[in-house]
Short mmCIF file of N, CA and C in Angstrom, two decimals:
data_model
loop_
_atom_site.label_atom_id
_atom_site.label_comp_id
_atom_site.label_asym_id
_atom_site.label_seq_id
_atom_site.Cartn_x
_atom_site.Cartn_y
_atom_site.Cartn_z
N UNK A 88 32.45 22.64 31.17
CA UNK A 88 31.93 22.07 30.70
C UNK A 88 32.58 20.91 29.68
N UNK A 89 32.14 19.52 29.41
CA UNK A 89 33.28 18.79 28.26
C UNK A 89 32.19 18.66 27.39
N UNK A 90 31.99 18.39 26.48
CA UNK A 90 31.01 17.54 25.49
C UNK A 90 31.80 16.10 24.77
N UNK A 91 31.56 14.77 25.12
CA UNK A 91 31.82 13.78 24.28
C UNK A 91 30.89 13.77 23.24
N UNK A 92 30.98 13.92 21.95
CA UNK A 92 30.53 13.24 20.36
C UNK A 92 30.92 11.71 19.85
N UNK A 93 30.07 11.53 19.35
CA UNK A 93 30.21 9.80 19.09
C UNK A 93 29.44 9.90 17.26
N UNK A 94 30.49 8.67 16.53
CA UNK A 94 29.80 8.82 15.58
C UNK A 94 30.26 7.70 14.73
N UNK A 95 29.68 7.13 13.99
CA UNK A 95 30.16 5.71 13.65
C UNK A 95 29.33 4.58 13.52
N UNK A 96 28.06 4.70 14.36
CA UNK A 96 27.51 3.44 14.81
C UNK A 96 26.56 2.90 13.02
N UNK A 97 25.86 2.45 13.28
CA UNK A 97 25.07 1.75 12.24
C UNK A 97 24.58 1.09 11.40
N UNK A 98 23.34 0.36 11.27
CA UNK A 98 23.21 -1.05 10.56
C UNK A 98 24.18 -1.72 9.91
N UNK A 99 24.54 -3.01 10.18
CA UNK A 99 25.84 -3.52 9.76
C UNK A 99 25.34 -5.60 9.43
N UNK A 100 25.49 -5.99 8.56
CA UNK A 100 25.26 -7.65 8.46
C UNK A 100 26.14 -8.58 9.82
N UNK A 101 25.87 -9.65 10.35
CA UNK A 101 26.98 -10.54 10.90
C UNK A 101 27.89 -10.55 10.45
N UNK A 102 29.67 -10.71 11.08
CA UNK A 102 30.53 -10.50 10.54
C UNK A 102 31.05 -9.23 9.49
N UNK A 103 30.72 -8.30 9.53
CA UNK A 103 30.75 -7.20 9.43
C UNK A 103 31.29 -6.49 10.06
N UNK A 104 32.31 -4.64 9.88
CA UNK A 104 32.87 -4.38 10.73
C UNK A 104 32.34 -2.61 11.01
N UNK A 105 32.50 -2.06 11.93
CA UNK A 105 32.24 -0.74 11.52
C UNK A 105 33.56 0.25 12.68
N UNK A 106 33.56 1.20 12.73
CA UNK A 106 34.69 1.88 13.65
C UNK A 106 33.98 3.22 13.97
N UNK A 107 34.03 3.42 14.99
CA UNK A 107 33.13 4.34 15.86
C UNK A 107 34.14 5.28 16.13
N UNK A 108 34.21 6.65 16.67
CA UNK A 108 34.63 7.89 16.81
C UNK A 108 34.30 8.32 17.78
N UNK A 109 34.85 8.80 19.43
CA UNK A 109 34.56 9.71 20.11
C UNK A 109 35.38 11.32 20.00
N UNK A 110 35.08 11.94 20.35
CA UNK A 110 35.76 13.07 20.11
C UNK A 110 34.96 14.13 21.69
N UNK A 111 36.06 14.49 22.23
CA UNK A 111 36.22 15.60 23.61
C UNK A 111 36.34 16.59 22.85
N UNK A 112 35.75 18.15 23.38
CA UNK A 112 35.76 19.16 23.76
C UNK A 112 35.46 19.94 24.87
N UNK A 113 35.98 21.06 24.93
CA UNK A 113 35.52 21.56 26.15
C UNK A 113 36.60 21.72 27.14
N UNK A 114 36.18 22.50 28.24
CA UNK A 114 37.40 22.46 29.44
C UNK A 114 38.29 21.42 30.29
N UNK A 115 39.04 21.13 29.07
CA UNK A 115 40.32 20.02 29.23
C UNK A 115 41.34 20.01 29.31
N UNK A 116 42.49 19.85 30.39
CA UNK A 116 43.51 19.71 30.53
C UNK A 116 44.12 18.63 30.10
N UNK A 117 43.67 17.42 30.56
CA UNK A 117 43.93 16.31 29.86
C UNK A 117 42.82 15.19 29.87
N UNK A 118 43.36 13.79 29.70
CA UNK A 118 42.07 12.88 29.70
C UNK A 118 43.03 11.64 30.06
N UNK A 119 42.62 11.20 31.09
CA UNK A 119 43.03 10.03 31.85
C UNK A 119 42.71 8.68 30.48
N UNK A 120 41.55 8.02 31.14
CA UNK A 120 41.05 7.21 30.90
C UNK A 120 39.86 6.87 30.06
N UNK A 121 40.07 6.78 28.72
CA UNK A 121 39.22 7.00 27.46
C UNK A 121 38.41 5.82 27.37
N UNK A 122 37.50 5.40 27.33
CA UNK A 122 36.31 4.04 27.22
C UNK A 122 35.22 4.10 25.88
N UNK A 123 34.89 2.98 25.85
CA UNK A 123 33.36 2.85 25.24
C UNK A 123 32.53 1.53 26.13
N UNK A 124 31.57 1.94 26.15
CA UNK A 124 31.29 0.66 27.05
C UNK A 124 29.45 0.63 26.03
N UNK A 125 28.06 -0.30 26.57
CA UNK A 125 27.44 -0.86 25.52
C UNK A 125 26.34 -0.86 26.44
N UNK A 126 24.95 -0.72 26.57
CA UNK A 126 24.14 -1.03 27.15
C UNK A 126 23.07 -1.54 25.79
N UNK A 127 22.78 -2.81 26.04
CA UNK A 127 21.61 -3.55 25.68
C UNK A 127 19.97 -3.86 26.20
N UNK A 128 19.11 -3.98 25.08
CA UNK A 128 17.64 -3.47 25.80
C UNK A 128 17.30 -4.44 26.95
N UNK A 129 17.26 -4.06 27.93
CA UNK A 129 16.99 -5.06 29.16
C UNK A 129 18.42 -5.40 30.14
N UNK A 130 19.02 -5.42 29.65
CA UNK A 130 20.61 -4.97 30.42
C UNK A 130 21.31 -4.49 31.03
N UNK A 131 22.26 -4.33 31.65
CA UNK A 131 23.20 -3.56 32.51
C UNK A 131 24.47 -3.09 31.62
N UNK A 132 24.54 -1.55 31.32
CA UNK A 132 25.92 -1.05 30.62
C UNK A 132 27.20 -1.89 30.99
N UNK A 133 28.04 -2.26 30.19
CA UNK A 133 29.17 -2.94 30.88
C UNK A 133 30.23 -2.62 29.67
N UNK A 134 30.94 -2.78 30.17
CA UNK A 134 32.37 -2.06 29.91
C UNK A 134 32.69 -2.76 28.33
N UNK A 135 33.37 -2.14 27.15
CA UNK A 135 33.43 -2.71 25.74
C UNK A 135 35.19 -2.52 26.14
N UNK A 136 35.99 -1.75 26.23
CA UNK A 136 37.42 -1.55 26.21
C UNK A 136 37.39 -0.16 26.58
N UNK A 137 38.54 0.17 27.17
CA UNK A 137 39.14 1.06 27.46
C UNK A 137 40.78 1.68 27.77
N UNK A 138 40.94 3.00 27.31
CA UNK A 138 42.45 2.90 27.13
C UNK A 138 42.77 3.58 27.84
N UNK A 139 43.83 4.11 28.51
CA UNK A 139 44.67 4.64 29.60
C UNK A 139 45.42 6.21 28.65
N UNK A 140 46.14 7.01 29.35
CA UNK A 140 46.58 8.15 28.74
C UNK A 140 48.08 7.44 27.64
N UNK A 141 48.35 6.26 28.32
CA UNK A 141 49.80 5.63 28.39
C UNK A 141 49.44 5.08 27.17
N UNK A 142 48.52 4.28 27.08
CA UNK A 142 48.24 3.13 25.80
C UNK A 142 47.69 2.05 26.47
N UNK A 143 47.66 1.78 27.44
CA UNK A 143 47.43 0.71 28.28
C UNK A 143 45.91 0.39 28.13
N UNK A 144 45.77 -1.07 27.63
CA UNK A 144 44.43 -1.56 26.95
C UNK A 144 43.45 -2.34 27.93
N UNK A 145 42.34 -2.16 28.30
CA UNK A 145 41.59 -3.49 28.73
C UNK A 145 40.51 -3.66 27.95
N UNK A 146 39.85 -4.36 27.86
CA UNK A 146 38.33 -4.94 26.76
C UNK A 146 38.26 -5.98 27.78
N UNK A 147 36.74 -6.27 27.73
CA UNK A 147 35.67 -6.68 28.04
C UNK A 147 35.88 -8.96 27.37
N UNK A 148 35.63 -8.98 28.14
CA UNK A 148 35.72 -10.62 28.33
C UNK A 148 34.87 -11.24 26.44
N UNK A 149 33.77 -10.99 26.24
CA UNK A 149 32.91 -10.91 25.14
C UNK A 149 34.12 -10.49 24.16
N UNK A 150 35.21 -9.35 23.92
CA UNK A 150 35.48 -9.44 23.01
C UNK A 150 36.39 -10.26 21.91
N UNK A 151 37.30 -11.04 22.96
CA UNK A 151 37.73 -12.26 22.11
C UNK A 151 38.75 -11.67 21.25
N UNK A 152 39.47 -10.64 20.98
CA UNK A 152 39.88 -10.43 20.28
C UNK A 152 39.18 -9.44 18.65
N UNK A 153 38.56 -9.88 19.16
CA UNK A 153 37.14 -8.98 17.35
C UNK A 153 37.26 -7.39 17.53
N UNK A 154 37.99 -6.31 18.81
CA UNK A 154 37.60 -5.00 18.75
C UNK A 154 39.35 -4.48 19.17
N UNK A 155 39.44 -3.53 19.05
CA UNK A 155 40.56 -2.85 18.98
C UNK A 155 40.35 -1.37 19.90
N UNK A 156 40.61 -0.63 20.27
CA UNK A 156 40.29 0.70 21.11
C UNK A 156 41.43 1.07 21.03
N UNK A 157 41.74 2.44 20.43
CA UNK A 157 43.07 3.67 19.93
C UNK A 157 42.47 4.48 20.37
N UNK A 158 43.07 5.81 20.33
CA UNK A 158 42.97 6.81 20.83
C UNK A 158 44.23 8.13 20.44
N UNK A 159 43.68 9.43 20.48
CA UNK A 159 44.83 10.23 19.62
C UNK A 159 44.64 11.16 21.08
N UNK A 160 45.78 11.18 21.80
CA UNK A 160 45.77 12.75 23.24
C UNK A 160 45.53 13.80 22.15
N UNK A 161 46.60 13.45 21.35
CA UNK A 161 46.80 15.50 20.82
C UNK A 161 44.87 16.18 20.33
N UNK A 162 44.45 14.84 19.85
CA UNK A 162 42.64 15.45 19.56
C UNK A 162 41.72 14.89 20.56
N UNK A 163 41.77 14.46 22.13
CA UNK A 163 41.29 14.14 22.82
C UNK A 163 40.17 13.21 22.17
N UNK A 164 40.17 12.30 21.50
CA UNK A 164 39.59 11.27 20.57
C UNK A 164 40.11 9.62 20.78
N UNK A 165 38.93 9.14 20.89
CA UNK A 165 38.98 7.95 20.92
C UNK A 165 37.79 6.87 19.66
N UNK A 166 38.86 5.34 19.56
CA UNK A 166 38.02 4.93 18.28
C UNK A 166 38.13 3.62 18.81
N UNK A 167 37.09 3.06 18.20
CA UNK A 167 36.59 1.70 18.46
C UNK A 167 36.58 0.92 17.00
N UNK A 168 37.50 -0.15 16.88
CA UNK A 168 37.43 -0.83 15.60
C UNK A 168 36.37 -1.81 15.68
N UNK A 169 36.15 -2.60 15.42
CA UNK A 169 35.24 -3.84 15.72
C UNK A 169 34.64 -4.46 14.40
N UNK A 170 35.45 -5.77 14.05
CA UNK A 170 35.29 -6.55 13.56
C UNK A 170 34.67 -7.69 13.51
N UNK A 171 34.38 -8.42 12.64
CA UNK A 171 33.43 -10.22 13.31
C UNK A 171 32.31 -9.55 13.61
N UNK A 172 31.60 -8.74 13.44
CA UNK A 172 30.31 -8.37 14.44
C UNK A 172 29.57 -9.35 14.30
N UNK A 173 28.89 -9.61 15.58
CA UNK A 173 27.82 -11.11 16.21
C UNK A 173 26.38 -9.93 16.28
N UNK A 174 25.20 -10.53 16.38
CA UNK A 174 24.20 -9.62 16.41
C UNK A 174 24.14 -9.56 18.30
N UNK A 175 24.44 -10.26 18.76
CA UNK A 175 24.89 -10.38 20.45
C UNK A 175 25.42 -9.08 20.37
N UNK A 176 26.57 -8.53 19.60
CA UNK A 176 26.66 -7.16 19.54
C UNK A 176 25.51 -5.67 19.28
N UNK A 177 25.12 -6.33 19.03
CA UNK A 177 24.19 -4.72 19.28
C UNK A 177 23.55 -4.41 20.02
N UNK A 178 23.50 -3.36 20.31
CA UNK A 178 23.34 -2.64 21.60
C UNK A 178 23.91 -0.77 21.39
N UNK A 179 23.66 0.11 21.95
CA UNK A 179 23.57 1.35 22.09
C UNK A 179 25.36 1.41 22.55
N UNK A 180 26.00 2.34 21.71
CA UNK A 180 27.53 2.55 22.25
C UNK A 180 27.61 3.70 23.39
N UNK A 181 28.73 4.11 24.33
CA UNK A 181 29.07 4.53 24.82
C UNK A 181 30.01 5.35 25.01
N UNK A 182 30.86 6.26 24.98
CA UNK A 182 31.96 6.93 25.09
C UNK A 182 32.09 7.87 26.39
N UNK A 183 33.01 7.59 27.06
CA UNK A 183 33.37 8.07 28.70
C UNK A 183 34.80 8.35 28.60
N UNK A 184 34.94 9.24 29.37
CA UNK A 184 35.98 9.61 28.90
C UNK A 184 36.66 10.34 30.92
N UNK A 185 37.46 9.73 31.78
CA UNK A 185 37.86 10.33 33.23
C UNK A 185 38.47 11.88 33.14
N UNK A 186 38.18 13.05 33.06
CA UNK A 186 38.81 13.95 32.16
C UNK A 186 39.48 14.96 33.59
N UNK A 187 40.40 15.53 33.32
CA UNK A 187 41.10 16.91 34.34
C UNK A 187 41.10 18.33 34.04
N UNK A 188 39.80 18.23 34.47
CA UNK A 188 39.47 19.79 33.76
C UNK A 188 40.37 21.19 34.86
N UNK A 189 41.61 20.76 35.17
CA UNK A 189 42.43 21.48 36.15
C UNK A 189 42.21 21.42 37.53
N UNK A 190 40.63 21.65 37.93
CA UNK A 190 40.69 21.99 39.40
C UNK A 190 39.73 20.77 39.73
N UNK A 191 39.00 20.06 39.00
CA UNK A 191 38.62 18.76 39.32
C UNK A 191 38.91 17.32 38.59
N UNK A 192 38.67 16.36 38.68
CA UNK A 192 38.33 15.28 37.65
C UNK A 192 37.27 15.23 37.71
N UNK A 193 36.57 14.78 36.47
CA UNK A 193 34.89 14.25 36.26
C UNK A 193 35.26 13.60 34.90
N UNK A 194 33.58 12.39 35.39
CA UNK A 194 33.56 11.71 34.26
C UNK A 194 32.48 11.98 33.48
N UNK A 195 32.62 11.84 32.20
CA UNK A 195 31.90 12.35 31.10
C UNK A 195 31.16 11.13 30.27
N UNK A 196 30.34 11.45 29.92
CA UNK A 196 29.48 10.49 29.14
C UNK A 196 29.12 11.21 27.86
N UNK A 197 29.33 10.47 26.57
CA UNK A 197 28.29 10.81 25.53
C UNK A 197 26.96 10.37 25.21
N UNK A 198 26.44 10.68 24.45
CA UNK A 198 24.98 10.74 24.21
C UNK A 198 24.57 9.21 23.61
N UNK A 199 25.71 8.23 23.62
CA UNK A 199 25.45 6.67 22.43
C UNK A 199 24.97 7.14 21.22
N UNK A 200 25.64 5.88 20.63
CA UNK A 200 25.70 5.58 19.12
C UNK A 200 25.07 4.23 18.91
N UNK A 201 23.93 4.20 18.23
CA UNK A 201 23.37 2.48 18.01
C UNK A 201 24.00 1.94 17.53
N UNK A 202 24.58 0.74 17.74
CA UNK A 202 25.02 -0.37 16.66
C UNK A 202 24.05 -1.63 16.40
N UNK A 203 23.61 -2.09 14.78
CA UNK A 203 22.66 -2.73 15.24
C UNK A 203 23.28 -3.91 14.15
N UNK A 204 23.17 -5.15 14.46
CA UNK A 204 23.93 -5.93 13.87
C UNK A 204 22.50 -7.39 13.20
N UNK A 205 22.47 -7.38 12.34
CA UNK A 205 21.45 -8.39 11.44
C UNK A 205 22.31 -9.62 11.32
N UNK A 206 21.45 -10.83 11.46
CA UNK A 206 22.23 -11.87 11.09
C UNK A 206 21.95 -12.56 9.82
#
């Protein structure tokens, strides 16, 4: 089994910044893609950003240069630096990882961390 543990969410005023962290542990040989998704009340879960083991990144259109994803392959961790936050960024943010466990590839999710941006 693999566990993803997120941290760093909270309450921030519009224009502020937060840094989310996610650490993966368990039966891991390697991790291909790690990413962050978010889900606001009444909306579908959407991609915020993803990063491959080689460093290729992908961002949701709404990010518009405000967020930066990075990862530490040696420690199976991924980070999301969020700047210029807006009330529309309020959501539960989930960490995601495509894990090579040696005999199978599986996708795992964290439990989510709440981000609330006040106006």
